[in-house]
PDB file of C-alpha atoms in Angstrom:
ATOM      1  CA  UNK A  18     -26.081 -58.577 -22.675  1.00 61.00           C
ATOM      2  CA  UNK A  19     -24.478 -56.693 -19.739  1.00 85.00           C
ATOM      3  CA  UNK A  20     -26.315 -54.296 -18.064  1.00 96.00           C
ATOM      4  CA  UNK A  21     -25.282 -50.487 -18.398  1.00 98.00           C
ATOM      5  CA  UNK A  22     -25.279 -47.321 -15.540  1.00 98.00           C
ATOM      6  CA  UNK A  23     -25.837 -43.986 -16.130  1.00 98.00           C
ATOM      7  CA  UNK A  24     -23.650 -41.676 -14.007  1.00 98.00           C
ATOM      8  CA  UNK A  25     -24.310 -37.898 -14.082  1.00 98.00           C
ATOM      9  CA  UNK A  26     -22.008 -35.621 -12.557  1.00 97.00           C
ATOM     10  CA  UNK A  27     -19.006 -38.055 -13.617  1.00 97.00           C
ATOM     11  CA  UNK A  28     -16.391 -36.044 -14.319  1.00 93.00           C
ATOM     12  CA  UNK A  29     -14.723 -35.954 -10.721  1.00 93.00           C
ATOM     13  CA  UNK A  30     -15.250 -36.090  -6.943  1.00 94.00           C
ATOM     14  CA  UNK A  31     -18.205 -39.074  -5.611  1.00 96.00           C
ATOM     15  CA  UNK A  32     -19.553 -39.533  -9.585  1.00 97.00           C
ATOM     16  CA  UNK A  33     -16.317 -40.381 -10.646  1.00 97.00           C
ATOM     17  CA  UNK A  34     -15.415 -42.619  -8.031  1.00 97.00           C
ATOM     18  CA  UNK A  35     -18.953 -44.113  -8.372  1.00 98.00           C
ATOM     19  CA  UNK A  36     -17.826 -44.841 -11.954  1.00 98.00           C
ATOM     20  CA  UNK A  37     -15.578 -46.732 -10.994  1.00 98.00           C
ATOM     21  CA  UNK A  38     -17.282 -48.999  -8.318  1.00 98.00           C
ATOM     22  CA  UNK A  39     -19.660 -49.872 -10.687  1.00 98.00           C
ATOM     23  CA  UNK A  40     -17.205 -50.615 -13.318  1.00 98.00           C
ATOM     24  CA  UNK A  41     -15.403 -52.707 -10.321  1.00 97.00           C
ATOM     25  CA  UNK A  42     -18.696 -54.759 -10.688  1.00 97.00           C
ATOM     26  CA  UNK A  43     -18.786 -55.057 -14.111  1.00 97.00           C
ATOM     27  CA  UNK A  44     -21.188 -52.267 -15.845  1.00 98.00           C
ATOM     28  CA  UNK A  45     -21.064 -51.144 -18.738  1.00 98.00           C
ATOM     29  CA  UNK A  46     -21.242 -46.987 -18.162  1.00 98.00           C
ATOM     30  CA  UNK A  47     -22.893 -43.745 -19.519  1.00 98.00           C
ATOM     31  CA  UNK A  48     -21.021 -40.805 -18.590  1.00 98.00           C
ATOM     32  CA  UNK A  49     -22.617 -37.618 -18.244  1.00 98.00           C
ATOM     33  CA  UNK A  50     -20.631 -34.368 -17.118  1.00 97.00           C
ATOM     34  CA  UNK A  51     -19.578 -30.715 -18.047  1.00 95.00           C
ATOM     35  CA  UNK A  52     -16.468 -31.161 -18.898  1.00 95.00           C
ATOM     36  CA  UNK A  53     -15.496 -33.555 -21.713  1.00 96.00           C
ATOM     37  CA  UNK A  54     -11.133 -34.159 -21.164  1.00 96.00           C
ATOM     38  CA  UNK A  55     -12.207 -35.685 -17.806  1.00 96.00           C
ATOM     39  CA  UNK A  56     -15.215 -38.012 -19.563  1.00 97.00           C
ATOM     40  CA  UNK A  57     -12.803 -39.038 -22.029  1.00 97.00           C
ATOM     41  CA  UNK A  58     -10.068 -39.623 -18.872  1.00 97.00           C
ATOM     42  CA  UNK A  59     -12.037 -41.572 -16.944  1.00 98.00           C
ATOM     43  CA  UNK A  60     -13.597 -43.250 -19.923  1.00 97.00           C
ATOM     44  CA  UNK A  61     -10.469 -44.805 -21.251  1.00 97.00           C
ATOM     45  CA  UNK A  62      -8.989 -45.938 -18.060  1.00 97.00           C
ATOM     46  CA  UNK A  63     -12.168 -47.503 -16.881  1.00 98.00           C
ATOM     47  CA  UNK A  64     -12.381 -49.728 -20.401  1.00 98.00           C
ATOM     48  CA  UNK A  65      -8.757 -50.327 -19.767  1.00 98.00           C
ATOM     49  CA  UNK A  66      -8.580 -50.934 -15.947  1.00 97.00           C
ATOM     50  CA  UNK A  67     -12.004 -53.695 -16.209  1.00 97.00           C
ATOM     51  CA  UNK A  68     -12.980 -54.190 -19.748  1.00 97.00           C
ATOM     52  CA  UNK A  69     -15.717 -52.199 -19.761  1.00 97.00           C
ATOM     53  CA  UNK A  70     -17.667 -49.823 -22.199  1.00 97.00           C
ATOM     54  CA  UNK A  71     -17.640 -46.194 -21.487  1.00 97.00           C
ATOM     55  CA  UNK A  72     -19.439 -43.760 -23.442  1.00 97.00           C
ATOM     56  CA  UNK A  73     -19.988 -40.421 -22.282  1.00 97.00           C
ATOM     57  CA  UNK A  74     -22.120 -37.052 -23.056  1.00 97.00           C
ATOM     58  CA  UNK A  75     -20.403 -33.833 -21.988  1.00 97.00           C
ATOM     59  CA  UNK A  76     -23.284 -31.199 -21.655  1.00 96.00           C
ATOM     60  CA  UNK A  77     -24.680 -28.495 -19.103  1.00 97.00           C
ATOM     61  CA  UNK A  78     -27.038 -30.212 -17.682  1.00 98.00           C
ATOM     62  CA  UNK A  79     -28.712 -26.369 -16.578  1.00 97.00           C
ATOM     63  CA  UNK A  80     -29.002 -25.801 -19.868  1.00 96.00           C
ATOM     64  CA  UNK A  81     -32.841 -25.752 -21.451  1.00 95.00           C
ATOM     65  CA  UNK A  82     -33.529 -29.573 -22.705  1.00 97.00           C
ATOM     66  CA  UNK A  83     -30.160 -31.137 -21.894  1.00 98.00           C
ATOM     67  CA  UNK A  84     -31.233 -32.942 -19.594  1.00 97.00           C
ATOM     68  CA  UNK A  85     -34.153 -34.599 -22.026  1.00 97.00           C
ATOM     69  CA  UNK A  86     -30.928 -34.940 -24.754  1.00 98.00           C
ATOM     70  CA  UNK A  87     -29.288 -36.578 -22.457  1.00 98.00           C
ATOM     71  CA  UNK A  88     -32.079 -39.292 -21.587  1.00 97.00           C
ATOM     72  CA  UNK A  89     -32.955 -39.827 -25.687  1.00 97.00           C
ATOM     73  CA  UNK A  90     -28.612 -40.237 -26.148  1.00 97.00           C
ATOM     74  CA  UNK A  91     -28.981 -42.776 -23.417  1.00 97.00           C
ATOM     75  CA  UNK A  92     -32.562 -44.286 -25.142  1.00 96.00           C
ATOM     76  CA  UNK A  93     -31.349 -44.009 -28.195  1.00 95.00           C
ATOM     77  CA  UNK A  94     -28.151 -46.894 -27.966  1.00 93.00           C
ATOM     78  CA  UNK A  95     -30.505 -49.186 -26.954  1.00 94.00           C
ATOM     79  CA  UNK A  96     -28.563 -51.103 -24.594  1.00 96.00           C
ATOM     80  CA  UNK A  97     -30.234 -52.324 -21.374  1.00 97.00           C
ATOM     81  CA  UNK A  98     -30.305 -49.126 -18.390  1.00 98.00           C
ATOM     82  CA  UNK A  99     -30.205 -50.939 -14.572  1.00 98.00           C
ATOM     83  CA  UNK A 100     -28.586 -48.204 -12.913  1.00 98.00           C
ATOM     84  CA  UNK A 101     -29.504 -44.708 -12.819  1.00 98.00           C
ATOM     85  CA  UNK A 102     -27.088 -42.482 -10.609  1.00 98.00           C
ATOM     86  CA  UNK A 103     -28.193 -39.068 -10.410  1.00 98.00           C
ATOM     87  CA  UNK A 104     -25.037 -37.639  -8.579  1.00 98.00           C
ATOM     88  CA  UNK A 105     -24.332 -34.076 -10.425  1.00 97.00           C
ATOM     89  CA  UNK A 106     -25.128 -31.086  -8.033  1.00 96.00           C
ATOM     90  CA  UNK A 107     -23.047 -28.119  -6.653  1.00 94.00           C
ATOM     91  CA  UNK A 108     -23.875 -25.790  -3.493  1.00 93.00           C
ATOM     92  CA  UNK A 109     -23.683 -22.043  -3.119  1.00 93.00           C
ATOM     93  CA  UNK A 110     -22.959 -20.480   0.271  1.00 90.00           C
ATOM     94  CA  UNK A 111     -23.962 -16.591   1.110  1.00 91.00           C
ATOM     95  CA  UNK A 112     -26.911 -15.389   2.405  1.00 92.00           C
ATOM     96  CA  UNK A 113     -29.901 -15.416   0.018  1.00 94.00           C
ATOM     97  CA  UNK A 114     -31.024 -12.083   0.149  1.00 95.00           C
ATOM     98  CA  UNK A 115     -27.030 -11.222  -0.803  1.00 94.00           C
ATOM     99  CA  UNK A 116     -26.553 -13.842  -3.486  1.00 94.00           C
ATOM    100  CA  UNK A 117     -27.110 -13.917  -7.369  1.00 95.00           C
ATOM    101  CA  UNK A 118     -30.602 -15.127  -8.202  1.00 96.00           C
ATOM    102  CA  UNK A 119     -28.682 -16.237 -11.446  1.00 97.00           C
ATOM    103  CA  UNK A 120     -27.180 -18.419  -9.478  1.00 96.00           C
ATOM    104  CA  UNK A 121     -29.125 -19.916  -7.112  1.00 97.00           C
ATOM    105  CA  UNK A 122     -31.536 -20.902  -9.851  1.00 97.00           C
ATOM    106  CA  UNK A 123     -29.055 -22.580 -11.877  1.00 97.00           C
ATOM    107  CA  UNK A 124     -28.201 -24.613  -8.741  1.00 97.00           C
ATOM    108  CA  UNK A 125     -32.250 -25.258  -8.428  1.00 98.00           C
ATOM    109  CA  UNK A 126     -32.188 -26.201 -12.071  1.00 98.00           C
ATOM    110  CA  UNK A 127     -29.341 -29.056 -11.615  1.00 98.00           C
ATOM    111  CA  UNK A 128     -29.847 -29.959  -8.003  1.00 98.00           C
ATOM    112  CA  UNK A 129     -33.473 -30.775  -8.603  1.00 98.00           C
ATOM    113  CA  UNK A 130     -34.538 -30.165 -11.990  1.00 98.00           C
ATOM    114  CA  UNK A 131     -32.382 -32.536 -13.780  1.00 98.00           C
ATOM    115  CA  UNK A 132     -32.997 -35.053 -11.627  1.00 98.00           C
ATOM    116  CA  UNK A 133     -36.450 -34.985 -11.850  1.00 98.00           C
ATOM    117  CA  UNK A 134     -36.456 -35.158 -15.422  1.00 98.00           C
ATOM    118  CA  UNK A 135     -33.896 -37.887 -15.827  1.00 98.00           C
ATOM    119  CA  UNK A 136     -35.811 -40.086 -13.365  1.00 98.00           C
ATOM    120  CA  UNK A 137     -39.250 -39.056 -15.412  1.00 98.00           C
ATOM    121  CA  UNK A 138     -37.151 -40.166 -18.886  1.00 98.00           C
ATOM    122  CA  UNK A 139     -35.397 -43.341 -17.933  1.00 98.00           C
ATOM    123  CA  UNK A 140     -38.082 -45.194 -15.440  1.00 98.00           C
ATOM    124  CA  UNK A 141     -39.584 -46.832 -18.255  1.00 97.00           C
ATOM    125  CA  UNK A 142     -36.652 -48.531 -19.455  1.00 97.00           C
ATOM    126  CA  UNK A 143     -35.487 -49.074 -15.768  1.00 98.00           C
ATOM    127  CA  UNK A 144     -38.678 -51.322 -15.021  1.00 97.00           C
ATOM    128  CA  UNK A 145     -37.636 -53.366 -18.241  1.00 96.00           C
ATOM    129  CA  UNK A 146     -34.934 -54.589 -16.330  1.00 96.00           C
ATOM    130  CA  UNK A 147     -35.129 -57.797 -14.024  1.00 96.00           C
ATOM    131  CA  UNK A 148     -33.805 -55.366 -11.151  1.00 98.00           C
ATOM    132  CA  UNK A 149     -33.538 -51.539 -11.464  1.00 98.00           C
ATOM    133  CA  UNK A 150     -31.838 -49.375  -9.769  1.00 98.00           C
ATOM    134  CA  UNK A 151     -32.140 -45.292  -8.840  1.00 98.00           C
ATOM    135  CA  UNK A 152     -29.164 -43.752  -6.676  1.00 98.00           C
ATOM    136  CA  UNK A 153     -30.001 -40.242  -5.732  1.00 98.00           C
ATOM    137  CA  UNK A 154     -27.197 -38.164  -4.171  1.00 98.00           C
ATOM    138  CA  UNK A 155     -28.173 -35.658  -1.591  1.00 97.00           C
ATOM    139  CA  UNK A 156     -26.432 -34.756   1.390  1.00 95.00           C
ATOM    140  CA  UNK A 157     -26.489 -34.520   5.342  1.00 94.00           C
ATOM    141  CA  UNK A 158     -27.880 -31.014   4.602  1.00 93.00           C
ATOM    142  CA  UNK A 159     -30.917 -32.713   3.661  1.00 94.00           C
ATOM    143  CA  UNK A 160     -31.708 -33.468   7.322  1.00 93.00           C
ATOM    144  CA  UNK A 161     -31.982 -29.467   8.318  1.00 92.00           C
ATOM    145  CA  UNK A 162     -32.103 -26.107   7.498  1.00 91.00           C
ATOM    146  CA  UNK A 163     -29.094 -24.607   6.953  1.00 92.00           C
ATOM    147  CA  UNK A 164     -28.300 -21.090   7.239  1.00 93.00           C
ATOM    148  CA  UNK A 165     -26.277 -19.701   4.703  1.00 92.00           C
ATOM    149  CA  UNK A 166     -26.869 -22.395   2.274  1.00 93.00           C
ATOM    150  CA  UNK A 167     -30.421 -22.159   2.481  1.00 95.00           C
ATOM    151  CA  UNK A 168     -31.055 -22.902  -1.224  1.00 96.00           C
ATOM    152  CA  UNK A 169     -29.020 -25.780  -1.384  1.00 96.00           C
ATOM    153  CA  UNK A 170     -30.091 -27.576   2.043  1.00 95.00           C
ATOM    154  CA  UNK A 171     -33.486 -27.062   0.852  1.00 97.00           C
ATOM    155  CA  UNK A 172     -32.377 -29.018  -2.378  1.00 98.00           C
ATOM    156  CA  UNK A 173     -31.364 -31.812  -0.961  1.00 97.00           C
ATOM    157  CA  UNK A 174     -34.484 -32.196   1.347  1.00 97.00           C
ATOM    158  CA  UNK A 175     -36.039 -32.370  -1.513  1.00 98.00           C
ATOM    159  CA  UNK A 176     -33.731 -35.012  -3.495  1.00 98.00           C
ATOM    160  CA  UNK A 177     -34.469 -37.285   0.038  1.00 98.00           C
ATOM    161  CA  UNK A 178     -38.083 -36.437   0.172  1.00 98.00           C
ATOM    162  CA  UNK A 179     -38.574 -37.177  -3.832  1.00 98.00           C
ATOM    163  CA  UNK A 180     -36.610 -40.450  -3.431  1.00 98.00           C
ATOM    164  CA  UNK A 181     -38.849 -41.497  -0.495  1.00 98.00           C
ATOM    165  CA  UNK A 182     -41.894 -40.928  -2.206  1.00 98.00           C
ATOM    166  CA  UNK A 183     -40.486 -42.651  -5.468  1.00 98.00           C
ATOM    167  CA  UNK A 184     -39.345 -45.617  -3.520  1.00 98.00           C
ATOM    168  CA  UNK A 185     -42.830 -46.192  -2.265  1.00 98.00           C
ATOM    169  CA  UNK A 186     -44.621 -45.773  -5.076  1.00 98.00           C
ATOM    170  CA  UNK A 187     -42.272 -48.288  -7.125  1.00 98.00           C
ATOM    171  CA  UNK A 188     -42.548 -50.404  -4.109  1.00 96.00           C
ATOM    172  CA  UNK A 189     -44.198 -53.299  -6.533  1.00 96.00           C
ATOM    173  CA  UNK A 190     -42.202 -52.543  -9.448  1.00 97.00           C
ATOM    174  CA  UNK A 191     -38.450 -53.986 -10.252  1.00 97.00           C
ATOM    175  CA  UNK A 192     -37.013 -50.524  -9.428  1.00 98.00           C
ATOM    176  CA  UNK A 193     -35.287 -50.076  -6.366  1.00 98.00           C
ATOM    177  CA  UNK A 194     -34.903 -45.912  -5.178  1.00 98.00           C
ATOM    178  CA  UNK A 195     -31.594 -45.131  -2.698  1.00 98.00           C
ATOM    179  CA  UNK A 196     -30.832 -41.532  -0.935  1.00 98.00           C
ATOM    180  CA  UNK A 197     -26.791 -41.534  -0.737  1.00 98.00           C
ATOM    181  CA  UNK A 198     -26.573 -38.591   2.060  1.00 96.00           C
ATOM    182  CA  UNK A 199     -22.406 -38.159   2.318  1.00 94.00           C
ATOM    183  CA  UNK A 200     -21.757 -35.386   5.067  1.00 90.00           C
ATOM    184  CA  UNK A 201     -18.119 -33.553   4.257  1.00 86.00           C
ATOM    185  CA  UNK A 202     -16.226 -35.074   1.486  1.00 80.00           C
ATOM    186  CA  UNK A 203     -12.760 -34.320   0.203  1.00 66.00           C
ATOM    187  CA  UNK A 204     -13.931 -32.794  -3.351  1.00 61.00           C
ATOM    188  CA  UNK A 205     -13.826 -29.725  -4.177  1.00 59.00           C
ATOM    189  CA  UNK A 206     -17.531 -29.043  -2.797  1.00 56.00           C
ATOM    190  CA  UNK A 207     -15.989 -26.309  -0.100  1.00 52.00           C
ATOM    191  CA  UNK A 208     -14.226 -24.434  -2.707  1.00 51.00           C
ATOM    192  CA  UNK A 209     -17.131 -24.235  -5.522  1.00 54.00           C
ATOM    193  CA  UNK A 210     -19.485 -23.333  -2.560  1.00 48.00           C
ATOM    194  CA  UNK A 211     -17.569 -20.340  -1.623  1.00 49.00           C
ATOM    195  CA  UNK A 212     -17.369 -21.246   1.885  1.00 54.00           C
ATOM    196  CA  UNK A 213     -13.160 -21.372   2.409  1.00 55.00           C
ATOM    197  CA  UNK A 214     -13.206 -20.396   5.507  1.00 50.00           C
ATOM    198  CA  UNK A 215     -14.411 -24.011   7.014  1.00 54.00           C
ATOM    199  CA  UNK A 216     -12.068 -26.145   4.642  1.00 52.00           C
ATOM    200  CA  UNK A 217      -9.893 -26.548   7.673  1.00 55.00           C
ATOM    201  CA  UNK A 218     -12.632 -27.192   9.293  1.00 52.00           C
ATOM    202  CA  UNK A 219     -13.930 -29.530   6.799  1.00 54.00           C
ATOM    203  CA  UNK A 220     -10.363 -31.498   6.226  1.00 56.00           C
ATOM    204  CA  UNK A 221     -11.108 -33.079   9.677  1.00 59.00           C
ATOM    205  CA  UNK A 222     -13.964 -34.562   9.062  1.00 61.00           C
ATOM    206  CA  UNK A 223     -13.542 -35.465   5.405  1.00 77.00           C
ATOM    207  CA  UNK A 224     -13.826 -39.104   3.788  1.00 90.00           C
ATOM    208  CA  UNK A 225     -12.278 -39.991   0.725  1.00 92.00           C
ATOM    209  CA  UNK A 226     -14.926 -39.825  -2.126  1.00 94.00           C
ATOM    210  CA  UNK A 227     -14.250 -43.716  -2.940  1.00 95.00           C
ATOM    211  CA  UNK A 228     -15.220 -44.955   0.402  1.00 95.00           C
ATOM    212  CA  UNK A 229     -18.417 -42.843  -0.385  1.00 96.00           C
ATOM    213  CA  UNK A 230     -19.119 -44.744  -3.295  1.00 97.00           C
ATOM    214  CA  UNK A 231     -18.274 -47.657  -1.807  1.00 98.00           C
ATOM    215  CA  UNK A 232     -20.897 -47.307   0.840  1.00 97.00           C
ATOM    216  CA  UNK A 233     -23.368 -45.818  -1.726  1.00 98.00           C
ATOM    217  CA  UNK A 234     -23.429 -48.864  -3.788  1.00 98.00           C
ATOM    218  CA  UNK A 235     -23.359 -51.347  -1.741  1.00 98.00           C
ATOM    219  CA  UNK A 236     -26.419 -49.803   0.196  1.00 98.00           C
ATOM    220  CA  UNK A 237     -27.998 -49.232  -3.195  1.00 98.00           C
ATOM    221  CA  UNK A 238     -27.720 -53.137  -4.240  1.00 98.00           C
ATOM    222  CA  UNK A 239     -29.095 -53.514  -0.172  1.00 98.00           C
ATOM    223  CA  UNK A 240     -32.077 -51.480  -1.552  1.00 98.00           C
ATOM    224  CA  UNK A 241     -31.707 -49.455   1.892  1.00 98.00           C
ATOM    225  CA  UNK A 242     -33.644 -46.325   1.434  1.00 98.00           C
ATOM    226  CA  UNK A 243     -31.274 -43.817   3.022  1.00 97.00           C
ATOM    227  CA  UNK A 244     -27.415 -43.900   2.758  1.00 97.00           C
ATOM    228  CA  UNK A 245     -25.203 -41.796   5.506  1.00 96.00           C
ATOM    229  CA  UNK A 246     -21.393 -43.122   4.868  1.00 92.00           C
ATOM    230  CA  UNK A 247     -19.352 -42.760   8.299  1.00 87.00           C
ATOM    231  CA  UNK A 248     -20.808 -43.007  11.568  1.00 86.00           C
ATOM    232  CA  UNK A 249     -19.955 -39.364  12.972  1.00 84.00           C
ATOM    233  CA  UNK A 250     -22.607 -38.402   9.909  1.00 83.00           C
ATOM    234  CA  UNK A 251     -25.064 -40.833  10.866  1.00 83.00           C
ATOM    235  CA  UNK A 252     -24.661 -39.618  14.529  1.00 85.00           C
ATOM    236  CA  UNK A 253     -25.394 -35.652  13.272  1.00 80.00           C
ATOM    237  CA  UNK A 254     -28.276 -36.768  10.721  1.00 79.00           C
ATOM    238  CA  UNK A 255     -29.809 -38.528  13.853  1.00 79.00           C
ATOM    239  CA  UNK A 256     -29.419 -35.940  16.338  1.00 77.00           C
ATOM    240  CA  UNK A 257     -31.101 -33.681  13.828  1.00 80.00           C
ATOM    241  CA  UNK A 258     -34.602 -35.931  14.762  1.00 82.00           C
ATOM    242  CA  UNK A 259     -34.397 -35.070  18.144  1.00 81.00           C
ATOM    243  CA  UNK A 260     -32.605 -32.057  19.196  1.00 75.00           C
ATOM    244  CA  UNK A 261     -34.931 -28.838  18.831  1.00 74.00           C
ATOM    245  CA  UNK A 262     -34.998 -27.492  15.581  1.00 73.00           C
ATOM    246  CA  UNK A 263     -34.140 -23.454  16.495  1.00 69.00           C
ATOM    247  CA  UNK A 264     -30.797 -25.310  18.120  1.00 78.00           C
ATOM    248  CA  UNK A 265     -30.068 -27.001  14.854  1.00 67.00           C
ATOM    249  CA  UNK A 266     -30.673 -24.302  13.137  1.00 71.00           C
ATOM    250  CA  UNK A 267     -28.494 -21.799  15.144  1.00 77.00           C
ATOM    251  CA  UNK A 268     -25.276 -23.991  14.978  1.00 74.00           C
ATOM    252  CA  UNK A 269     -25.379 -24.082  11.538  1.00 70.00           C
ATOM    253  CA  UNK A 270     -25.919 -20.876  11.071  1.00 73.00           C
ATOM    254  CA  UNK A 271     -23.292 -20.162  13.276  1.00 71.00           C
ATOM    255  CA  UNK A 272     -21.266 -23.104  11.070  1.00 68.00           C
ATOM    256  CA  UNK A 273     -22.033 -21.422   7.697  1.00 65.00           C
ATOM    257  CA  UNK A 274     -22.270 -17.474   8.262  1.00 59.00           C
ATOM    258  CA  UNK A 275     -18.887 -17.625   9.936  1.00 53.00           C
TER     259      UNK A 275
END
């Protein structure tokens, strides 16, 4: 029987085009997003493009206990899970003292919560398989403090630190753990953020979100513990272990508070 991914945030941008890389390769998928016209989308042109099953779940995953729904919907076809991708995640740019607690905690809730709790659901039947797979999507932000998105750097410190961790401790097991980091991405991350003033900025540096995925799954079959697509981002997420933090910290801030 064909092995089966889970892709959360799947609807557009890097899940979407992960989607498809993995359906490239031959998975079957579980589609998990907010909206459910793109699910269905993406859903019939993958099964059409590479002969693939697509099934999807459109749900909040802020929402209290979608994120457990989603894990029994996935349990519950009993199909064999290799692949757990937990790419859905947003940003919100302001200072914190300024911004809508609402809001920042319904970031917390998907950035970190949801991830947590899919990992937590689906690990059992990911060490089932012969070779299991976690992709966790954070971000360059991971690798500082940034001003101005404060909450959301500090969520994906946390995605990279949690995947760490997990990687070690499943170290013995058949379940590989992967940290895709993608620095500016052309998706509509700048926009949802609230941070238009740098999308100029941003449409410099951008790389497609397929080459992304590209690089994110090929360094998650690798098993390589970090992922930084494009070598301008590794370059920044390495200076970030050696220049002085305070001078990190003040050209973002400078970056982001603009």
């Amino acid at each position: 029987m064909k092995e089966y991914a889970l892709v959360t945030g799947a609807g557009r941008g890097i899940g979407k085009c992960i989607a498809q890389v993995l359906a490239e390769a031959g998975y079957h998928l579980l589609l998990v997003s907010r909206t459910e016209t793109d699910l269905q989308e993406l859903g019939s042109d993958l099964t059409a493009k590479y002969g693939v099953e697509a099934h999807y779940f459109a749900a909040d995953l802020t929402a209290d206990g979608v994120p457990k729904q989603v894990s029994e919907w996935c349990l519950s076809r009993q199909v064999p899970i290799a692949i757990l991708v937990n790419n859905a995640g947003y940003g919100l740019a302001g200072d914190f003292a300024e911004a809508d607690l609402a809001g920042q905690l319904n970031m917390l809730r998907l950035n970190i919560d949801a991830l947590v709790i899919l990992s937590h659901h689906l690990l059992p039947e990911l060490k089932k398989q012969r070779q299991g797979y976690i992709l966790n999507v954070g971000s360059t932000a991971a690798y500082q403090a940034v001003p101005g998105l404060a909450a959301y750097s500090a969520t994906k410190s946390f995605v990279l630190s949690f995947s760490r961790a997990l990687r070690y401790e499943l170290k013995n097991t058949a379940v590989s753990v992967s940290c895709l980091c993608p620095g500016p991405t052309d998706t509509d991350f700048v926009k949802r953020a609230g941070i238009d003033a740098l999308a100029e900025v941003a449409a410099r540096f951008n790389m497609p979100p397929l080459d992304v995925a590209r690089t994110g799954i090929k360094g998650m079959f690798r098993k390589k513990a970090e992922i930084v697509p494009g070598l301008t981002n590794r370059l920044v997420a390495y200076a970030t272990r050696i220049v002085p933090k305070f001078i990190v910290e003040e050209v973002a801030g400078r970056m982001y508070k603009r």
